[in-house]
Coordinates of C-alpha atoms and ligand atoms in Angstrom, one line a residue:
Chain Q
M22 CA -1.4 238.7 204.9
T23 CA 0.0 238.0 208.2
S24 CA 1.9 234.7 207.2
K25 CA 4.2 238.1 204.7
Y26 CA 5.2 239.6 207.5
L27 CA 6.4 236.3 209.5
S28 CA 8.5 235.5 206.5
V29 CA 10.1 238.4 207.3
F30 CA 10.0 238.3 211.1
K31 CA 11.8 234.7 210.2
I32 CA 13.9 236.1 207.9
S33 CA 15.4 238.9 209.5
F34 CA 16.2 236.3 212.9
Q35 CA 18.5 234.8 210.5
Q36 CA 19.9 237.7 209.3
E37 CA 21.3 239.0 212.7
F38 CA 22.2 235.3 213.5
A39 CA 24.3 236.1 210.2
Y40 CA 25.6 239.2 212.1
R41 CA 26.6 237.1 214.8
L42 CA 29.2 239.5 215.9
N43 CA 27.9 242.5 215.8
F44 CA 25.0 241.7 217.3
V45 CA 27.7 240.2 220.7
M46 CA 29.3 243.7 220.2
W47 CA 26.1 245.4 220.5
R48 CA 24.9 243.8 224.1
V49 CA 28.4 244.0 225.1
R50 CA 27.6 247.6 224.8
N51 CA 24.3 247.1 226.4
V52 CA 25.6 245.8 229.5
M53 CA 28.8 248.4 229.3
Q54 CA 26.4 250.9 229.7
F55 CA 24.9 248.9 232.3
F56 CA 27.8 249.4 234.3
L57 CA 28.8 252.6 233.6
V58 CA 25.1 253.8 235.2
F59 CA 25.3 251.4 238.1
F60 CA 29.2 252.7 239.3
L61 CA 28.7 256.0 238.3
W62 CA 25.3 255.9 240.6
D63 CA 27.0 254.0 243.0
T64 CA 29.7 255.9 243.3
V65 CA 27.3 258.6 244.6
F66 CA 25.3 256.2 247.3
S67 CA 28.8 254.8 248.1
D68 CA 26.5 255.7 251.5
P69 CA 23.7 253.6 251.6
N70 CA 21.6 255.7 253.4
R71 CA 21.7 258.8 251.8
V72 CA 19.2 259.9 249.8
V73 CA 19.2 262.0 246.2
F74 CA 16.6 263.2 244.7
G75 CA 14.8 261.0 246.9
Y76 CA 16.5 258.0 245.5
D77 CA 18.4 255.8 247.8
R78 CA 20.8 252.9 246.9
N79 CA 18.9 250.6 246.1
K80 CA 15.8 252.5 244.4
I81 CA 18.2 253.7 241.7
L82 CA 19.7 249.4 241.2
T83 CA 15.8 248.9 240.5
Y84 CA 15.7 251.5 238.2
V85 CA 18.5 250.5 236.3
F86 CA 17.4 246.9 236.1
G87 CA 14.5 248.1 234.7
I88 CA 16.1 250.0 232.2
L89 CA 18.0 247.8 230.9
L90 CA 14.9 245.3 229.8
L91 CA 13.4 247.7 228.8
R92 CA 15.4 249.2 226.5
A93 CA 15.7 245.5 224.7
L94 CA 11.7 246.5 223.8
V95 CA 12.0 249.9 222.9
L96 CA 14.9 250.7 221.4
S97 CA 16.4 248.0 220.1
A98 CA 15.1 248.5 216.5
R99 CA 16.8 248.0 212.5
A100 CA 14.9 250.2 211.4
V101 CA 18.1 252.3 211.5
D102 CA 19.6 251.0 208.5
V103 CA 16.6 252.8 206.2
A104 CA 18.1 256.1 205.6
G105 CA 21.4 253.6 204.2
E106 CA 19.0 252.1 202.1
I107 CA 17.1 255.8 200.8
S108 CA 20.9 257.0 199.5
R109 CA 22.0 253.9 198.6
G110 CA 18.8 253.0 196.5
D111 CA 18.1 250.1 197.8
L112 CA 15.2 251.0 198.3
T113 CA 13.9 251.0 194.8
N114 CA 13.8 246.7 195.9
Y115 CA 10.6 247.3 198.4
L116 CA 9.4 249.8 196.2
L117 CA 9.1 247.0 193.7
K118 CA 7.4 244.5 195.8
P119 CA 3.8 243.8 197.1
I120 CA 5.0 244.9 200.6
N121 CA 4.4 248.2 203.0
Y122 CA 8.0 249.3 203.8
F123 CA 6.5 250.8 206.8
R124 CA 5.1 247.1 208.0
Y125 CA 8.4 245.8 206.5
W126 CA 10.7 247.4 209.0
F127 CA 8.1 247.9 212.3
T128 CA 8.5 243.6 211.6
R129 CA 12.0 243.6 211.5
D130 CA 11.8 245.6 214.4
V131 CA 9.8 243.6 216.4
S132 CA 11.8 240.2 215.6
S133 CA 15.3 241.9 217.0
K134 CA 13.5 243.7 220.4
A135 CA 12.4 239.7 220.7
L136 CA 15.9 238.6 220.1
N137 CA 17.0 241.8 222.5
L138 CA 15.0 241.2 225.2
G139 CA 16.2 237.3 225.4
F140 CA 19.1 238.5 225.7
A141 CA 18.4 241.5 228.3
I142 CA 17.2 238.8 229.9
I143 CA 19.9 236.4 230.4
E144 CA 22.1 239.8 231.1
A145 CA 19.9 241.0 233.8
S146 CA 20.0 237.3 235.2
V147 CA 23.7 237.4 235.5
L148 CA 23.9 241.0 237.2
F149 CA 21.2 240.3 239.4
L150 CA 22.9 236.9 240.7
L151 CA 26.1 239.8 240.9
L152 CA 24.4 243.0 242.3
R153 CA 22.2 241.9 244.1
P154 CA 19.5 244.3 243.7
P155 CA 16.3 244.8 245.5
F156 CA 13.7 243.5 243.2
F157 CA 10.1 244.2 242.4
I158 CA 7.4 242.8 241.1
Q159 CA 4.5 244.4 240.4
T160 CA 0.9 242.8 240.7
N161 CA -1.7 245.8 240.5
F162 CA -3.3 244.5 237.8
P163 CA -4.7 248.1 236.3
I164 CA -1.4 249.1 236.4
L165 CA 0.4 246.5 234.4
F166 CA -2.8 247.0 232.2
G167 CA -1.2 250.4 232.0
F168 CA 2.7 249.7 231.9
L169 CA 1.9 247.8 228.8
L170 CA 0.1 250.4 227.0
S171 CA 2.4 252.9 227.7
V172 CA 5.2 249.8 226.6
I173 CA 3.2 249.6 223.0
L174 CA 3.0 253.6 223.0
A175 CA 6.8 254.0 223.3
I176 CA 7.4 251.1 220.9
L177 CA 5.4 253.2 218.5
L178 CA 6.8 256.3 219.7
F179 CA 10.5 255.4 218.5
F180 CA 9.4 253.6 215.4
S181 CA 8.3 257.1 214.9
I182 CA 11.1 259.0 215.7
L183 CA 13.6 256.4 214.6
F184 CA 11.8 256.6 210.7
L185 CA 10.8 260.7 210.7
V186 CA 15.1 261.3 211.7
N187 CA 15.9 258.6 209.1
M188 CA 13.7 259.4 206.2
I189 CA 15.8 263.0 205.9
A190 CA 18.1 260.6 203.4
F191 CA 15.7 261.6 200.7
W192 CA 17.2 265.4 200.8
A193 CA 20.3 265.0 202.3
P194 CA 21.3 261.2 201.4
S195 CA 24.9 262.8 203.2
M196 CA 23.4 263.8 206.6
G197 CA 21.5 260.3 207.8
W198 CA 24.1 258.8 210.0
S199 CA 24.7 262.1 211.9
A200 CA 21.0 263.3 211.9
Q201 CA 20.6 259.9 213.6
F202 CA 23.8 260.1 215.7
L203 CA 22.4 263.5 217.0
V204 CA 19.1 262.4 217.8
I205 CA 19.2 258.8 218.2
V206 CA 21.9 259.1 220.8
I207 CA 22.7 261.7 222.0
V208 CA 18.8 263.5 221.9
V209 CA 17.3 259.6 223.5
E210 CA 20.0 258.7 225.3
F211 CA 19.6 261.7 227.7
L212 CA 15.8 263.0 227.5
S213 CA 14.5 259.5 227.5
G214 CA 15.8 258.2 230.9
A215 CA 18.2 255.8 229.8
I216 CA 20.7 257.5 231.8
F217 CA 18.9 258.8 234.6
P218 CA 15.5 259.0 235.8
I219 CA 14.1 262.0 234.8
D220 CA 12.8 263.3 238.6
I221 CA 16.6 264.2 239.6
L222 CA 16.6 267.0 236.8
P223 CA 14.7 270.9 238.5
N224 CA 11.1 270.8 238.3
A225 CA 10.8 273.5 235.6
I226 CA 13.0 270.9 233.5
Q227 CA 11.1 268.2 234.1
G228 CA 7.7 270.2 233.5
I229 CA 9.1 271.5 229.8
L230 CA 10.2 267.2 229.5
S231 CA 6.8 265.9 230.6
Y232 CA 5.6 268.0 227.3
L233 CA 7.9 266.0 224.7
P234 CA 8.2 261.9 223.2
F235 CA 11.5 261.8 224.5
P236 CA 10.7 260.7 228.5
Y237 CA 7.8 258.5 227.2
L238 CA 9.7 255.7 225.6
L239 CA 11.4 254.9 229.4
Y240 CA 11.2 256.7 231.9
F241 CA 7.2 257.2 232.7
P242 CA 7.2 253.2 231.3
L243 CA 9.7 252.0 234.1
Q244 CA 7.5 254.7 236.6
I245 CA 3.9 253.7 235.6
Y246 CA 5.7 249.3 236.8
L247 CA 7.8 250.9 239.5
G248 CA 4.3 251.9 240.7
K249 CA 5.4 255.9 240.9
L250 CA 2.8 257.3 238.8
T251 CA -0.8 257.1 241.3
G252 CA -4.4 256.7 238.6
A253 CA -4.6 260.2 237.3
A254 CA -1.0 260.8 236.7
I255 CA -0.5 257.6 234.8
V256 CA -3.4 258.1 232.8
K257 CA -2.9 261.5 231.6
S258 CA 0.9 260.2 230.8
I259 CA -0.1 257.9 228.2
L260 CA -2.6 260.1 226.9
I261 CA 0.2 262.6 226.1
A262 CA 2.3 259.4 224.8
G263 CA -0.5 258.6 222.9
A264 CA -1.4 262.2 221.4
W265 CA 2.4 262.2 219.9
S266 CA 1.9 258.8 218.8
A267 CA -0.3 260.1 216.2
V268 CA 1.3 263.1 216.0
L269 CA 4.3 261.2 214.8
L270 CA 2.8 258.7 212.9
F271 CA 0.7 261.2 210.6
S272 CA 4.1 263.0 210.3
V273 CA 5.7 260.3 209.3
N274 CA 3.2 258.6 206.3
S275 CA 3.2 262.5 205.4
V276 CA 6.5 262.8 204.9
W277 CA 7.3 259.4 203.4
K278 CA 4.7 261.0 200.8
A279 CA 6.7 263.9 199.7
G280 CA 10.4 261.7 200.2
L281 CA 9.0 258.8 197.3
K282 CA 8.6 262.2 194.6
H283 CA 11.8 263.0 196.0
Y284 CA 13.5 259.8 195.3
A285 CA 15.3 259.2 192.5
A286 CA 16.1 255.5 192.3
E287 CA 19.8 256.5 192.8
G288 CA 23.0 253.6 192.6
R289 CA 21.4 252.6 189.5
Chain P
M28 CA -6.9 258.7 181.9
A29 CA -7.3 256.6 178.3
D30 CA -9.9 254.4 178.4
K31 CA -8.3 251.4 179.6
N32 CA -10.5 249.4 177.1
R33 CA -9.4 251.0 174.3
D34 CA -6.0 250.1 174.9
S35 CA -6.4 246.1 176.0
E36 CA -4.1 245.5 173.6
K37 CA -1.4 247.8 174.6
A38 CA 0.5 246.6 177.4
I39 CA 2.6 250.2 177.9
I40 CA 1.8 253.5 176.7
V41 CA 4.0 256.6 176.8
E42 CA 2.5 260.1 176.3
G43 CA 3.9 262.9 176.2
L44 CA 6.7 262.0 179.6
V45 CA 8.8 264.6 180.8
K46 CA 11.5 264.0 183.5
N47 CA 12.8 266.8 184.8
F48 CA 15.5 266.1 187.7
E49 CA 16.3 268.7 190.8
V50 CA 20.1 269.2 191.7
V51 CA 21.3 271.0 194.6
E52 CA 24.6 272.3 193.3
K53 CA 27.4 271.8 196.1
K54 CA 30.3 274.2 197.0
Q55 CA 33.7 273.5 198.3
G56 CA 34.2 274.4 202.1
I57 CA 33.0 274.7 205.4
I58 CA 31.4 278.1 203.7
G59 CA 29.7 277.1 201.2
A60 CA 28.4 274.1 202.2
F61 CA 27.0 276.9 204.6
S62 CA 25.6 278.7 202.0
S63 CA 23.8 276.5 199.8
L64 CA 22.1 275.6 202.4
I65 CA 20.5 279.4 202.4
S66 CA 20.2 279.4 199.4
P67 CA 20.5 276.2 197.7
N68 CA 22.4 276.4 193.6
K69 CA 19.2 274.7 192.0
K70 CA 19.8 273.3 188.8
I71 CA 17.4 271.0 186.4
V72 CA 18.8 268.3 184.9
K73 CA 16.3 267.8 181.9
A74 CA 16.7 263.8 181.9
I75 CA 13.4 262.9 179.6
K76 CA 12.0 265.5 177.2
G77 CA 8.8 264.6 176.1
I78 CA 8.4 261.1 174.4
N79 CA 5.6 259.0 173.1
F80 CA 5.8 255.3 172.5
S81 CA 3.2 252.7 173.1
I82 CA 4.1 249.4 173.1
D83 CA 1.7 245.8 172.5
R84 CA 1.1 243.0 174.2
G85 CA 3.6 240.0 174.0
E86 CA 6.3 242.5 172.1
L87 CA 10.2 242.3 172.8
I88 CA 11.6 246.4 172.1
G89 CA 15.5 247.1 172.5
F90 CA 15.7 250.7 173.4
I91 CA 18.7 251.8 173.0
G92 CA 20.9 255.4 173.3
P93 CA 23.8 256.7 174.0
N94 CA 25.3 257.1 178.4
G95 CA 22.9 259.3 180.0
A96 CA 19.6 259.3 177.4
G97 CA 17.2 258.7 179.7
K98 CA 17.0 255.1 179.7
T99 CA 16.8 253.7 182.8
T100 CA 14.9 257.1 184.1
T101 CA 12.6 255.8 182.1
L102 CA 12.7 252.0 183.0
K103 CA 12.6 253.6 186.3
I104 CA 9.1 255.8 185.8
L105 CA 7.4 253.0 184.3
S106 CA 8.2 250.6 187.0
G107 CA 6.8 253.5 189.7
L108 CA 10.1 254.1 191.3
I109 CA 9.8 257.4 190.3
Y110 CA 7.4 259.8 189.7
P111 CA 7.4 261.8 186.4
T112 CA 7.2 265.6 185.9
S113 CA 4.4 265.7 183.2
G114 CA 3.0 263.5 181.3
F115 CA 0.7 260.0 180.7
T116 CA 2.0 256.4 180.8
Q117 CA -0.1 253.3 181.4
V118 CA 1.6 249.7 182.3
A119 CA -0.7 246.8 182.0
G120 CA -3.8 249.2 182.4
F121 CA -2.4 250.8 186.0
N122 CA 0.3 254.0 186.6
P123 CA 2.5 253.2 187.7
W124 CA 2.9 256.1 190.6
D125 CA 0.3 254.5 191.8
R126 CA 2.2 251.7 193.0
K127 CA -0.7 249.5 193.3
P128 CA -0.1 245.5 195.0
E129 CA -1.8 244.0 191.2
F130 CA 0.3 246.3 189.5
L131 CA 3.6 244.8 191.7
K132 CA 2.8 241.7 191.0
E133 CA 2.8 242.3 186.9
I134 CA 5.9 244.1 186.8
S135 CA 10.0 243.5 187.4
L136 CA 12.3 245.6 186.6
V137 CA 15.6 243.6 186.6
M138 CA 19.0 245.7 186.3
G139 CA 22.8 244.3 186.1
Q140 CA 24.3 246.1 189.1
K141 CA 21.0 245.9 191.4
N142 CA 20.7 243.4 193.2
Q143 CA 17.8 242.3 195.9
L144 CA 19.2 238.8 196.8
W145 CA 19.9 239.2 200.7
W146 CA 23.8 238.7 200.7
D147 CA 24.4 237.0 204.0
L148 CA 21.5 233.8 203.1
P149 CA 21.1 231.8 200.5
A150 CA 19.1 232.6 197.7
I151 CA 17.0 229.6 198.9
E152 CA 15.8 232.6 201.3
T153 CA 14.7 235.3 199.0
F154 CA 13.4 233.5 197.4
E155 CA 11.1 231.5 199.3
L156 CA 10.5 235.9 201.5
N157 CA 9.2 237.0 198.1
R158 CA 6.5 234.1 197.6
V159 CA 5.1 235.2 200.9
I160 CA 5.1 238.1 199.3
Y161 CA 3.8 238.0 196.1
E162 CA 1.2 235.8 197.4
L163 CA 2.2 232.7 195.7
S164 CA 0.8 228.8 196.2
K165 CA 2.9 227.2 196.9
S166 CA 2.3 224.5 193.4
A167 CA 2.6 227.7 191.8
Y168 CA 5.8 228.9 194.1
K169 CA 7.2 225.4 193.2
K170 CA 6.5 225.3 189.2
S171 CA 7.8 228.8 189.0
L172 CA 11.7 227.6 190.8
N173 CA 11.5 224.6 189.6
E174 CA 11.5 225.5 185.3
L175 CA 12.9 228.6 186.5
V176 CA 15.9 227.0 187.7
S177 CA 16.1 223.9 185.2
L178 CA 16.3 226.8 182.0
L179 CA 19.0 228.9 184.0
E180 CA 21.2 225.8 185.7
V181 CA 21.4 227.3 189.3
G182 CA 20.3 224.0 191.2
K183 CA 23.3 223.7 192.8
L184 CA 23.9 227.2 193.8
L185 CA 20.5 227.8 195.5
N186 CA 21.9 226.8 199.6
T187 CA 25.2 228.7 199.1
Q188 CA 25.6 231.9 199.9
V189 CA 24.8 235.0 198.2
R190 CA 28.2 236.8 199.0
R191 CA 30.3 233.9 198.4
L192 CA 29.1 233.3 194.5
S193 CA 30.4 234.7 191.2
L194 CA 28.5 238.0 189.2
G195 CA 27.3 235.5 186.9
Q196 CA 26.1 233.0 189.0
R197 CA 24.5 235.8 191.2
M198 CA 23.2 237.3 188.3
R199 CA 21.1 234.2 187.3
L200 CA 19.8 233.8 190.8
E201 CA 18.8 237.5 190.6
L202 CA 16.6 236.6 187.9
V203 CA 15.2 233.7 189.4
A204 CA 14.4 236.2 192.3
A205 CA 13.0 238.5 190.2
L206 CA 11.2 236.6 187.8
L207 CA 9.8 234.1 190.1
H208 CA 6.4 235.6 190.2
R209 CA 6.0 235.1 186.3
P210 CA 5.6 239.0 185.7
K211 CA 3.4 240.0 182.6
V212 CA 5.4 243.1 182.2
L213 CA 9.5 243.3 182.3
F214 CA 11.7 246.2 182.3
F215 CA 15.6 244.9 181.6
D216 CA 18.0 247.8 182.0
E217 CA 21.1 246.5 181.0
P218 CA 21.3 242.7 182.4
T219 CA 24.6 240.8 180.2
I220 CA 26.5 244.6 182.3
G221 CA 29.7 241.9 182.9
L222 CA 28.5 238.8 182.0
D223 CA 31.6 236.3 179.9
L224 CA 30.4 236.0 176.4
V225 CA 28.9 232.4 177.2
A226 CA 27.5 233.1 180.0
Q227 CA 26.3 236.6 177.5
Q228 CA 24.5 234.3 175.2
R229 CA 23.1 232.3 178.0
M230 CA 21.2 235.3 179.4
R231 CA 19.1 236.5 175.8
E232 CA 18.7 232.7 174.8
F233 CA 17.0 232.9 178.5
I234 CA 15.1 236.4 177.7
A235 CA 14.6 234.9 174.0
E236 CA 12.4 231.8 175.7
Y237 CA 10.8 233.8 178.3
N238 CA 9.2 236.3 176.1
R239 CA 7.6 233.6 173.8
R240 CA 7.1 231.1 177.0
Y241 CA 5.3 233.1 179.0
K242 CA 4.2 236.6 176.7
A243 CA 5.3 238.6 177.8
T244 CA 6.2 241.9 177.5
I245 CA 9.8 243.5 177.7
I246 CA 11.6 246.5 177.5
L247 CA 15.7 245.5 177.8
T248 CA 18.4 248.5 177.1
S249 CA 21.3 247.5 176.3
H250 CA 25.1 249.1 175.0
N251 CA 26.3 245.4 173.9
M252 CA 24.2 245.2 169.9
G253 CA 25.0 241.6 169.8
D254 CA 21.8 241.6 173.1
L255 CA 20.1 244.0 170.1
V256 CA 20.7 242.1 167.2
D257 CA 19.2 238.5 168.8
L258 CA 16.6 240.1 170.7
A259 CA 14.3 242.9 169.0
K260 CA 13.0 243.0 166.4
R261 CA 11.5 246.5 167.3
V262 CA 14.3 249.7 168.5
I263 CA 13.4 252.5 170.6
V264 CA 16.1 255.0 170.0
I265 CA 16.5 258.3 172.5
D266 CA 19.3 260.4 172.7
K267 CA 19.4 263.5 175.3
G268 CA 15.9 262.6 176.4
R269 CA 14.4 262.7 173.2
L270 CA 12.7 259.7 170.8
L271 CA 15.8 259.4 167.3
F272 CA 14.0 256.6 166.1
D273 CA 11.1 254.0 166.7
G274 CA 10.2 250.3 164.3
E275 CA 11.7 247.9 163.1
F276 CA 15.5 247.1 163.7
S277 CA 15.8 246.2 160.2
E278 CA 14.2 249.9 159.0
L279 CA 17.2 251.8 161.0
V280 CA 19.8 249.9 159.2
D281 CA 18.7 250.7 156.2
N282 CA 18.1 254.2 156.8
F283 CA 21.6 254.5 158.3
A284 CA 23.4 251.4 156.2
K285 CA 24.2 253.9 153.4
E286 CA 27.3 251.8 152.1
K287 CA 28.3 248.7 152.5
I288 CA 31.8 247.6 153.4
I289 CA 34.1 245.5 150.6
K290 CA 37.2 243.4 151.6
V291 CA 40.3 242.6 149.6
F292 CA 43.2 240.3 150.0
F293 CA 45.1 242.0 147.1
S294 CA 47.6 238.5 145.4
K295 CA 50.0 241.3 144.3
G296 CA 51.6 245.2 145.0
I297 CA 49.0 247.9 144.1
D298 CA 49.3 251.3 144.2
I299 CA 46.9 252.0 146.5
K300 CA 46.0 255.7 145.0
S301 CA 43.9 253.8 141.8
L302 CA 41.9 252.3 144.9
E303 CA 40.8 255.8 145.6
T304 CA 39.1 256.1 143.3
I305 CA 36.5 253.0 143.8
G306 CA 35.8 253.4 147.2
K307 CA 36.9 255.3 150.9
V308 CA 40.1 253.1 152.4
K309 CA 39.2 252.6 155.6
K310 CA 41.8 250.0 156.2
L311 CA 45.3 249.3 154.3
D312 CA 46.8 246.7 156.7
F313 CA 48.5 245.7 152.9
P314 CA 47.7 243.2 151.7
N315 CA 44.7 243.3 153.2
V316 CA 42.3 246.5 152.2
V317 CA 38.9 247.6 153.9
L318 CA 37.0 249.9 150.9
S319 CA 33.6 251.1 152.2
V320 CA 31.5 251.7 149.1
A321 CA 27.9 252.6 148.8
R322 CA 25.6 250.7 148.7
T323 CA 24.0 251.3 145.9
T324 CA 27.0 250.9 143.9
A325 CA 28.2 248.2 145.6
A326 CA 29.0 245.4 143.1
V327 CA 30.0 247.6 140.1
A328 CA 32.8 248.2 142.5
A329 CA 33.2 244.7 143.4
A330 CA 33.1 244.2 140.1
E331 CA 35.9 247.1 138.8
L332 CA 38.0 245.9 141.6
L333 CA 38.1 241.7 140.2
Q334 CA 38.6 243.8 136.7
N335 CA 41.6 245.6 137.3
F336 CA 43.5 244.8 140.0
P337 CA 45.5 241.4 141.3
V338 CA 42.8 240.5 143.5
G339 CA 43.0 237.4 145.1
D340 CA 39.9 237.2 147.6
L341 CA 37.1 239.3 148.4
T342 CA 33.7 239.8 150.5
I343 CA 30.9 242.0 150.8
E344 CA 30.1 243.1 154.0
E345 CA 27.2 245.5 155.4
E346 CA 28.1 247.6 158.5
P347 CA 29.2 246.8 161.3
I348 CA 25.9 247.4 163.7
E349 CA 27.1 249.5 166.3
E350 CA 28.3 251.6 163.3
I351 CA 25.1 252.3 161.9
I352 CA 23.7 253.2 165.7
R353 CA 27.1 255.8 165.8
K354 CA 26.1 256.8 163.3
V355 CA 22.0 257.5 164.3
F356 CA 23.5 258.8 167.3
R357 CA 25.6 261.4 165.9
S358 CA 22.7 263.0 163.5
G359 CA 21.0 263.2 166.1
K360 CA 18.3 263.5 163.8
V361 CA 14.2 262.5 164.2
I362 CA 14.1 259.5 162.0
K363 CA 10.4 258.3 160.5
G364 CA 9.9 254.4 161.1
R365 CA 6.6 253.2 160.9
K366 CA 5.3 253.8 164.9
N367 CA 6.1 257.3 165.0
T368 CA 4.3 258.2 162.0
K369 CA 1.3 256.8 162.8
Ligands
LIG407 N1 19.0 261.5 190.3 C1 19.6 262.0 189.4 N2 19.7 263.4 189.5 C2 20.6 264.3 189.2 N3 20.1 263.9 187.8 C3 20.0 262.5 187.2 C4 20.0 261.3 188.5 N4 19.5 260.4 187.6 C5 19.7 260.6 186.4 N5 20.1 261.8 185.9 C6 20.3 262.3 184.6 O1 19.8 262.2 183.6 C7 20.1 261.9 182.7 C8 19.5 260.6 182.3 O2 19.7 259.3 182.8 P1 20.0 257.8 183.3 O3 20.8 256.9 184.3 O4 18.6 258.4 182.5 O5 20.6 257.4 181.4 P2 20.7 256.0 180.4 O6 21.0 256.3 178.8 O7 20.8 255.1 181.3 O8 22.3 256.0 180.4 P3 23.5 254.8 180.3 O9 23.4 254.2 178.8 O10 24.7 255.4 181.4 O11 22.8 254.1 181.6 C9 21.2 262.4 182.3 O12 21.6 263.0 182.1 C10 21.4 262.1 184.0 O13 22.6 262.7 184.7
LIG408 MG1 21.1 253.2 182.3

C-alpha cells in the first residue's frame, strides 16, 4: 500500500528532473519574489529605527526569510496540473487504475515540497550570508509542536483549495486556468501573508481574515514560530485551521463525486 | 441486480443501456458568453439509446459502427469511466461504475490515441510504477513483462525516453503498460489506428494470441475491416446508439452479401450494352469489366458470359467486406442475428 505511493514519489521526483529548466525558473521566480518583498520593505525601513505597523527592519527581514522557507513547504504543489488532466481527458489513465487519485496527487505534492524545500534552504543560506538578517531559532517545545501542527494543516488547506479550484474543469473545461490564476495567484498570495504580514492591516479586516482559510497558509504558522502568538491564540488558530481543513476536504470529496458523474473522458 | 452465480459464465452483461450527454451550446461573443452562463442552452445528445448484449468469458467480439455510433461511449461505460444514464452493466461480475480495485485489476482499456506512458521518462519507469499500482509480485511482473516484451519485440525500446519514440513503437509500449497486470477483460478502441500495414498485422496477431493464451474476453472496435475478418467470429453492429446486429460474422455476410462480383477479361471487342442483360456493370476499363450479379444466379451468369462473349479470363468473387458493412449501415435496420433473437 505505502509502496505504491513511495513509487509515485520517486517517479514524480524524476519527472521534476526531466523538467530541470522549468524547475530552475520556478525557483528563480521565488527568489525574485523574495527580493521584491525584501526591497519593498527595505525602502520602507531605510531608517533602521523606524517602526511601521509594529515592525522594524529586523523583524520584517525575519518575516520575509521565514516566508521564503514556508512557501516552499506549503505552496509548492503539483496538483495545479489537475485541471488540465480533467479537461484533456488524461484523468482517464488514473480512473482505470487501482490507485487513489487524491493520494496520488498528495504524494506528488509532497515530492515537490521536498525538492523545493531543499532548494529554498540553499537559497536562504546564500541570501542569509548576503543580507545577514537577524536569525530567530524557536526553542520552546510546545510552540514548535504548535508550529508543526499548523504547517501540516496549512499543507492540507492548500491541497484542498487547489483541488477545489482545479475541479472547476469538470464543468467548465476552459476555465481551469483562469480560476487557478484568480484564486491561487491573486487571492492566496495576498491573503496568506506571502507579500505582507496580515497584522499591518486594519483590525477590522484582520478580524474578517482570521475567519477565512487563507492566512492559515503562511501567516499564522509563521507567527506561531516567531512566538508572536500566545497559548490561547495558538490553540484558536489551530482550531480554525483544522475546522477549515475538515470542511474543505469534505467538499473536495463531494465535488469530486459529482464531477466524476459529469466527466466524459473526452479527448478520446 | 443480476444474480452473480447465474451469470458466472458471462464476462460482460449490458441491459437497456442508455447514455445521454448534456452539452451546453456556446453562444458567440462576450454577451453570448454571459447569456449562456445565466441561461445555459442545454442540449441532450443521445449517444446510446438502450442496447442489450452479453459476452461469454474468452470471447473475442468485433464492435463496429460508423463514426458517432456510440462505440467508444459504450467502452468507456464498460470500463467505469463514465456514468451511464440508465441501464444495467456488469463486467467480470462487477458494476463498472464502482471502480473497485478488484475490478480495475481485471480490466484494461486500450485506446489507439490515448497514452499512459510518462512522456519524459523511459517506458520501463511507467511499467515499474504499474507494477506497484497493480500490486504485482516481482516474479509475476517479470514473467508478464518478459512475455509481452518478446511478443511485441520492444526489448530495445524500454530505456528510451518515450517522447523520442515513433508512433508505432510507442503504441506497442502502451500495450505492454496496459497488459502488464494480465487483464481478463480487454477493451480495444481502434488499436490499429495510425499503424502501417506490417504493424497492423502484428497487432492483430498479438490480440489473437493474447485472447488464446489467457482466455481473455476482448471487445475490439475498428474501422479497419481487416482487423475484424482476421479476429472476430462474432460481431456487434451499432449505429446512432442502437444495436443493428449481433451474431456470427458469416451470418452478417450471408444476410447482406446478396450479390457476387464477376471480373472478366475480354479477348476481343464486345457490345457493352448486351452485357447489361447479364448483370450490373460496376466498372468498365476495357478489356477489364467488373459485373455484379445476384448471388443465386452467379453461376448461370458466368456460364452465359463464357458461351456468348469472347472471354479471356473470368473470376467470381465475394463482395468486399467494406461494401457489405456499408450496406448494413445504410439500411439502418435491425437484423436478427442468432444472438438477438434468443
Ligand atoms: N463528451 C461528449 N459530449 C457530448 N456528446 C458526446 C460526447 N462524447 C460523445 N458524444 C456523442 O455521442 C455519440 C457517440 O460518440 P462515440 O465517441 O461513442 O462514437 P464512436 O462510435 O466511437 O465513433 P468513432 O467511430 O468516430 O470513434 C456521438 O454523437 C458523439 O458526438
Ligand atoms: Mg470512437
